[in-house]
Structure formats: structure tokens, C-alpha cells
PDB file of C-alpha atoms in Angstrom:
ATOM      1  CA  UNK A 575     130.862-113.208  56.778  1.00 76.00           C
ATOM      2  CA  UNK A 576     128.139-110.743  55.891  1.00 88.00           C
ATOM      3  CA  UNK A 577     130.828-107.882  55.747  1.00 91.00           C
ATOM      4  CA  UNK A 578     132.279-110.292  52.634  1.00 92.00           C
ATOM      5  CA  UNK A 579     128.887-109.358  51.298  1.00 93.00           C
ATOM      6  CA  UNK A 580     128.429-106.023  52.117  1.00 93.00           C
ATOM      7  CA  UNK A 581     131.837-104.515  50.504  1.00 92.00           C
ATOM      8  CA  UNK A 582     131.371-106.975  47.657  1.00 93.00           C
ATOM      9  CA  UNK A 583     128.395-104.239  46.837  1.00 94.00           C
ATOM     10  CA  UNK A 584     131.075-101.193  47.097  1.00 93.00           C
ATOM     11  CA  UNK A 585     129.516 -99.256  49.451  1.00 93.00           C
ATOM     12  CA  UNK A 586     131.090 -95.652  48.296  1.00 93.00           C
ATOM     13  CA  UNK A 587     129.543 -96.151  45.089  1.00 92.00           C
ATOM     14  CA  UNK A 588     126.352 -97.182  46.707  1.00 94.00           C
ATOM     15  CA  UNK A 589     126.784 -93.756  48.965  1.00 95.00           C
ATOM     16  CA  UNK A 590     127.758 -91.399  45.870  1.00 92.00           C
ATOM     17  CA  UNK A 591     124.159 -92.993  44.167  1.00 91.00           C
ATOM     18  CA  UNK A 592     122.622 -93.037  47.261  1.00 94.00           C
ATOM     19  CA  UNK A 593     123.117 -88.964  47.377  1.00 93.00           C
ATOM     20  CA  UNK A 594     122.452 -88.309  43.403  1.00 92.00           C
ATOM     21  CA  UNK A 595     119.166 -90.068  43.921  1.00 91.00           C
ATOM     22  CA  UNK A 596     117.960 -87.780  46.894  1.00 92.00           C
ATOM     23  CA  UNK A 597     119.319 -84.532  45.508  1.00 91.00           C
ATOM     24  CA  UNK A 598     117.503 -85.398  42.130  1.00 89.00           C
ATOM     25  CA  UNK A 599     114.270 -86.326  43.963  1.00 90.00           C
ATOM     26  CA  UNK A 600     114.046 -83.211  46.089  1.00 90.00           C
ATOM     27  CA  UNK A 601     114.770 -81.237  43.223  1.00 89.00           C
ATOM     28  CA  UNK A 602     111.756 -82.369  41.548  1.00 85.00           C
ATOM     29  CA  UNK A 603     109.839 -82.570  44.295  1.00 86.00           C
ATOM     30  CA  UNK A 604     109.940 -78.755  44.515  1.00 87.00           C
ATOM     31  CA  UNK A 605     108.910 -78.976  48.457  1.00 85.00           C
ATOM     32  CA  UNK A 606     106.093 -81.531  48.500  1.00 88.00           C
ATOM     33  CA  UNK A 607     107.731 -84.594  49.401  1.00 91.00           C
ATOM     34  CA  UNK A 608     106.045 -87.618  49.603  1.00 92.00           C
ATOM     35  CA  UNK A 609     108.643 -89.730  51.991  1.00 95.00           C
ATOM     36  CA  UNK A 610     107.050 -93.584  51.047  1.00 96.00           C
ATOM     37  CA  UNK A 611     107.600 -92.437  47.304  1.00 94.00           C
ATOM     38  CA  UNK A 612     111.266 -91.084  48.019  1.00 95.00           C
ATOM     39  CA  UNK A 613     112.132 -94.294  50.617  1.00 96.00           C
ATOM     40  CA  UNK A 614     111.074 -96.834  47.753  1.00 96.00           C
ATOM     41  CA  UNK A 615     113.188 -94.919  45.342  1.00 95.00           C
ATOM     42  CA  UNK A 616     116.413 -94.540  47.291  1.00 96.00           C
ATOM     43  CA  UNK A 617     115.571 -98.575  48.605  1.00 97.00           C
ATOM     44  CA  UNK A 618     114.901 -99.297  44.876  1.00 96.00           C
ATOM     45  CA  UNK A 619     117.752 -97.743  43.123  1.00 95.00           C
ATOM     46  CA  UNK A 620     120.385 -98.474  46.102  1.00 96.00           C
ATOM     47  CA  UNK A 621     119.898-102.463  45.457  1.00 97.00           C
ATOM     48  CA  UNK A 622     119.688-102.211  41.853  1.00 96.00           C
ATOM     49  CA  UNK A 623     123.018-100.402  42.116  1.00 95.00           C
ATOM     50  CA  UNK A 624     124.436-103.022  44.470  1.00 96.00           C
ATOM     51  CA  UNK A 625     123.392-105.637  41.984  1.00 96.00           C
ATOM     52  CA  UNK A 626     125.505-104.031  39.577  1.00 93.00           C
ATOM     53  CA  UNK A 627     128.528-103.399  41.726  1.00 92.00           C
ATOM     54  CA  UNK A 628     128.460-107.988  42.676  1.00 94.00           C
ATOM     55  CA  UNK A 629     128.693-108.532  38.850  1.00 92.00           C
ATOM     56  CA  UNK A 630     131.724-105.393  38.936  1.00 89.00           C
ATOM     57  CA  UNK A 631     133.296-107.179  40.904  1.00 91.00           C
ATOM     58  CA  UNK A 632     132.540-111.023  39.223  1.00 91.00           C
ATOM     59  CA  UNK A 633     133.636-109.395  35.787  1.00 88.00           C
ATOM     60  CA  UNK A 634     136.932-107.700  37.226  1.00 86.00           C
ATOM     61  CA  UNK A 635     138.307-110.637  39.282  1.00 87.00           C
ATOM     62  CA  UNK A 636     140.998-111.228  36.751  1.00 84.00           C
ATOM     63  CA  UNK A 637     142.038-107.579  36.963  1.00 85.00           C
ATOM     64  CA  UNK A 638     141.820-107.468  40.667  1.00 85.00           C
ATOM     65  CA  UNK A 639     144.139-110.066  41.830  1.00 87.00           C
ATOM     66  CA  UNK A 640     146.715-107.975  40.069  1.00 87.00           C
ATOM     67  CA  UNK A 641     145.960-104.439  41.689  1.00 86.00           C
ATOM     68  CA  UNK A 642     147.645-103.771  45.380  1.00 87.00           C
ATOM     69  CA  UNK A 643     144.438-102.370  46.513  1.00 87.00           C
ATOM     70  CA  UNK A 644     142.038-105.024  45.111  1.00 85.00           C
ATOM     71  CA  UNK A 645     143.986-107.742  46.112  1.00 85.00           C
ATOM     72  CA  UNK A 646     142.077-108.664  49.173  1.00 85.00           C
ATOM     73  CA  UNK A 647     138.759-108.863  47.498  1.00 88.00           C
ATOM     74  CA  UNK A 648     136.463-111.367  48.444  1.00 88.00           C
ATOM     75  CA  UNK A 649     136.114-113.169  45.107  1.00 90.00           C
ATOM     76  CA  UNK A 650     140.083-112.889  44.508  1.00 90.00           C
ATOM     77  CA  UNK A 651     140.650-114.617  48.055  1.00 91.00           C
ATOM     78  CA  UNK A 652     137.913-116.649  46.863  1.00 92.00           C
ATOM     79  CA  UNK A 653     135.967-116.733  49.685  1.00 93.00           C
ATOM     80  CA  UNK A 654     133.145-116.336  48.186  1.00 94.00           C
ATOM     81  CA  UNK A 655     132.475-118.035  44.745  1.00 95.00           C
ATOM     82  CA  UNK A 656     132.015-116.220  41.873  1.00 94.00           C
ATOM     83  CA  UNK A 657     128.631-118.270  41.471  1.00 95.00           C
ATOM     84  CA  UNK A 658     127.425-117.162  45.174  1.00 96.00           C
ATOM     85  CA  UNK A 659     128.037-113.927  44.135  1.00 95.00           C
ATOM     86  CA  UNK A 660     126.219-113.850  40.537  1.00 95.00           C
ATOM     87  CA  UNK A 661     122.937-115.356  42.747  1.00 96.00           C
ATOM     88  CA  UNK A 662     123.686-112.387  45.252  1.00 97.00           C
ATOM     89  CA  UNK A 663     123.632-109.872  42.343  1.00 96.00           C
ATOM     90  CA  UNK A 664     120.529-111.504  41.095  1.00 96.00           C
ATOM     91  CA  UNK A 665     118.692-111.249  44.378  1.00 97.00           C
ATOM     92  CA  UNK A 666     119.630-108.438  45.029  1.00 97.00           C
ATOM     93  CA  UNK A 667     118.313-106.808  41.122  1.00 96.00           C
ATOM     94  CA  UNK A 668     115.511-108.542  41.810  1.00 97.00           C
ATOM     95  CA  UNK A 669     114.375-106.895  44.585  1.00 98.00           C
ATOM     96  CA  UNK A 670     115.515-103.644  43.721  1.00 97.00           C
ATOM     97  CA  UNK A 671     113.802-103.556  40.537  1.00 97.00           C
ATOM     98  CA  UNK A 672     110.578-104.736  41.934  1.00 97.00           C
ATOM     99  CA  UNK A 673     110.320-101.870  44.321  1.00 97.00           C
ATOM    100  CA  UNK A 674     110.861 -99.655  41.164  1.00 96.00           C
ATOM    101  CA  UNK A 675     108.227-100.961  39.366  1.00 97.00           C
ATOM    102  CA  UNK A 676     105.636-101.981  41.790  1.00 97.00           C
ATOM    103  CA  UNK A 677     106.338 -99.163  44.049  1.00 96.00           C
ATOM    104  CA  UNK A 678     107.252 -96.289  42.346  1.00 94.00           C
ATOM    105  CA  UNK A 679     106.827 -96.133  38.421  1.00 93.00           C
ATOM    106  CA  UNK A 680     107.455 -97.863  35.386  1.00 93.00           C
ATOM    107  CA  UNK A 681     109.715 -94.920  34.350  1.00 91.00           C
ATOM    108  CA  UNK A 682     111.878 -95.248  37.462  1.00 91.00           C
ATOM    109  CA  UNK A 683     112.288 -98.955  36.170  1.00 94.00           C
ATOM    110  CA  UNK A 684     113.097 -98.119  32.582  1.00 93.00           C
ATOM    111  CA  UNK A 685     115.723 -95.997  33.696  1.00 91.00           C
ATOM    112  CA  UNK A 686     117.290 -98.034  36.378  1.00 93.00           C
ATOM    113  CA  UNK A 687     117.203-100.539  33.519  1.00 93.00           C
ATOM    114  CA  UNK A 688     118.868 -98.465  31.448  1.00 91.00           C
ATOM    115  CA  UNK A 689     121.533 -97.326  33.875  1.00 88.00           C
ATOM    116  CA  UNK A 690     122.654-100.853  34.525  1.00 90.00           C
ATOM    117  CA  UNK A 691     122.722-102.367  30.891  1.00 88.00           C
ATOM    118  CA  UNK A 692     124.621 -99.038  30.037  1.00 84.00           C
ATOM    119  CA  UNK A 693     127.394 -99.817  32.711  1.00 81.00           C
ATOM    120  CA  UNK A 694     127.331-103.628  32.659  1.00 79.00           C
ATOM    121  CA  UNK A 695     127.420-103.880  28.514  1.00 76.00           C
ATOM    122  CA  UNK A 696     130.252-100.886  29.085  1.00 70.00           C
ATOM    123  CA  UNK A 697     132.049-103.106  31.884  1.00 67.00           C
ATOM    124  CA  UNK A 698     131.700-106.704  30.265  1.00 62.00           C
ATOM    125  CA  UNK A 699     133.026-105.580  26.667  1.00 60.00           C
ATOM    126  CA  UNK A 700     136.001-104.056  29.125  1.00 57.00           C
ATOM    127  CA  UNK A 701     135.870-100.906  26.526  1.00 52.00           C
ATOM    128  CA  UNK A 702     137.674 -98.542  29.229  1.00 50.00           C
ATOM    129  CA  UNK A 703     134.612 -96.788  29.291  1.00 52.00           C
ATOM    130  CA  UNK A 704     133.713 -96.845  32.848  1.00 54.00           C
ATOM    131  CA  UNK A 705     134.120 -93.236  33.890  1.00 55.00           C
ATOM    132  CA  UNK A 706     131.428 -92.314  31.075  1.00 56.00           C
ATOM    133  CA  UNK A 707     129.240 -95.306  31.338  1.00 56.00           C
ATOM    134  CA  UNK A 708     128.825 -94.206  35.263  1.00 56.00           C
ATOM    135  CA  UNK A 709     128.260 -90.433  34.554  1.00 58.00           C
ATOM    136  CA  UNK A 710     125.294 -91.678  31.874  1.00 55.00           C
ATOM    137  CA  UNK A 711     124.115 -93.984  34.776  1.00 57.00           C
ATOM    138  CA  UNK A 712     124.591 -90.990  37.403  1.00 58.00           C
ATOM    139  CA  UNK A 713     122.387 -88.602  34.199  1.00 55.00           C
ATOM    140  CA  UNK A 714     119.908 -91.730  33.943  1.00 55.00           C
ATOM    141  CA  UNK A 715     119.545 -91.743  38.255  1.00 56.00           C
ATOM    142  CA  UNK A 716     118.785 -88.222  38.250  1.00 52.00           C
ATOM    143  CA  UNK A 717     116.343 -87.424  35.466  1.00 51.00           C
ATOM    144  CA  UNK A 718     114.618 -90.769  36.739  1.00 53.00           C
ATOM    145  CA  UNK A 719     114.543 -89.613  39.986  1.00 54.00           C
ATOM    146  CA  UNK A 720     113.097 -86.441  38.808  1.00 52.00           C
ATOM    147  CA  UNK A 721     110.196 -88.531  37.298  1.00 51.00           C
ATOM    148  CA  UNK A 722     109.926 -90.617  40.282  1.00 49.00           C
ATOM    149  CA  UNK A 723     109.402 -87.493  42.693  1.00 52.00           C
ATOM    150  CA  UNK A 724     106.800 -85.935  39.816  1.00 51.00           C
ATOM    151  CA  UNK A 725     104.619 -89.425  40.298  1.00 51.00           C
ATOM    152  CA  UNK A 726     101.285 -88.183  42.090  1.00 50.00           C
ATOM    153  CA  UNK A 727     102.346 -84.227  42.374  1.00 49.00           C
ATOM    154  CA  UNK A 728      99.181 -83.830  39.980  1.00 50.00           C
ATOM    155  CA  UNK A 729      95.509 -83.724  41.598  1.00 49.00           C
ATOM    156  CA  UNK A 730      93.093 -86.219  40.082  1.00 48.00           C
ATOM    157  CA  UNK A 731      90.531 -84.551  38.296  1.00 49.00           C
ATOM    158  CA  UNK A 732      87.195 -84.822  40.114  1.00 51.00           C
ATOM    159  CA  UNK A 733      83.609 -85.218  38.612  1.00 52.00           C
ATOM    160  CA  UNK A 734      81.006 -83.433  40.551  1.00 54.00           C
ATOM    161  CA  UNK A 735      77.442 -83.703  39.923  1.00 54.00           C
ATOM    162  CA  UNK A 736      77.753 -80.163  37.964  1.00 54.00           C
ATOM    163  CA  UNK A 737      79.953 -81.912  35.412  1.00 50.00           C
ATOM    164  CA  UNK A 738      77.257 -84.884  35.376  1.00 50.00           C
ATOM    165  CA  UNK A 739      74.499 -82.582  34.069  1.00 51.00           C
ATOM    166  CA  UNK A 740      76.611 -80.670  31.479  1.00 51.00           C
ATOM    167  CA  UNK A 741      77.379 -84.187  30.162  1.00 51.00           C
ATOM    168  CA  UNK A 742      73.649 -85.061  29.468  1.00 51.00           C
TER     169      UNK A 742
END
């Protein structure tokens, strides 16, 4: 039952994310890596891109009972309802866009924010659009995780008892 679950969140996609996040981070980083900072942002991002990959999958159910390869799809076998899976996606978002915001930044949110309306407006209006909307989503993971790694690189100023008497 919980495999149902776990491929309903396309776990390739969640990989190829998974690996733009962490090369993006490191390369902002620039060798001082804070690991809580990059484990909340690859924990973050990875559920808020598995939220988006349940409602995928809720939006294309009409498309996939018709493709060979998506035929065996948990919501096209309807084992699992497409409500179940709607309340997974939600949980799911939830979460993953708590640890952005709480635990990383409010820019990491913005852009995960951004990411998913991008592909879900793209993906619900059923332009065709996917391959862009997920290479401005991939741009959007990136430069966010570029922000996310740059969080607390800078030293807080410190008042000594110097800067105390100048001030007087």
C-alpha cells in the first residue's frame, strides 16, 4: 500500500530535483556548508515537489488511462481516490513548505512557491507547456537554493565596548 503512495510522488522527478537542489546549494555555499541548513532544504523542497507530482498525477488521470505506460497508475486503477490523493498532496505541501519557511528562509519559500504555481497553473490549463514550466521550476530550485545556502554565510556585526564610547 505505501508503495501506491510513494510512486504516486514520481520518484525520478523527485531524484532529478533532489540533485538540482544540492548542486545549487553547494555552489553557493562556496565550501562552508552548513549541513542542518542544506538537510531542511533538500527535506523542504523534496516534499514540496512531491506535493506537486500527487496533483500531476490527480490532473492527468484522464490522459493516463489512455497511455500504455501510465495505465497502471494508482489513481487510473483507482486504488487510491483521487480525493485521498489531493489530502496526500496537501500534507505533504504542507510540510514541505513549513520547513522552507520556518527552517530555512522566506526566500526559499517564495521560490518553492513560485516553482509550483508556475508548473501546476502550466499543468491544470493543460497548455503543453510542461517541458518549460519544469525548466523555470528547475531555474526557480536553483537560484533559491543559492539563497538558501547564502542564509547565515555573513558574520553578525559585533558591538564592543570601543564602539559604545565612540557612540556617546
Amino acid at each position: 500500500m505505501l508503495k501506491k503512495y510513494l510512486f504516486l510522488t514520481k520518484p525520478g522527478i523527485l531524484f532529478g530535483n533532489f540533485v538540482t537542489t544540492l548542486g545549487g546549494f553547494f555552489l553557493a555555499a562556496q565550501g562552508s556548508i552548513d549541513i542542518l541548513l542544506l538537510l531542511l532544504t533538500l527535506i523542504g523542497t523534496t516534499l514540496v515537489v512531491a506535493s506537486g507530482c500527487v496533483v500531476n498525477n490527480v490532473i492527468d488521470q484522464d490522459i493516463d488511462i489512455k497511455m500504455q505506460r501510465t495505465q497502471n497508475r494508482a489513481l487510473v486503477k483507482k486504488t487510491i481516490s483521487p480525493t485521498v490523493a489531493l489530502i496526500y498532496a496537501f500534507v505533504l505541501g504542507i510540510i514541505g513548505f513549513s520547513i522552507l519557511w520556518f527552517g530555512v528562509n522566506g526566500y526559499a519559500f517564495l521560490f518553492a512557491v513560485i516553482g509550483f504555481a508556475i508548473t501546476e497553473i502550466v499543468k491544470v490549463e493543460k497548455f503543453n507547456l510542461m517541458e518549460f514550466a519544469q525548466s523555470i521550476a528547475a531555474v526557480v530550485g536553483v537560484h533559491s537554493a543559492g539563497i538558501w545556502a547564502k542564509r547565515d554565510t555573513e558574520p553578525e556585526p559585533q558591538l564592543t565596548d570601543q564602539t559604545t564610547e565612540d557612540n556617546k
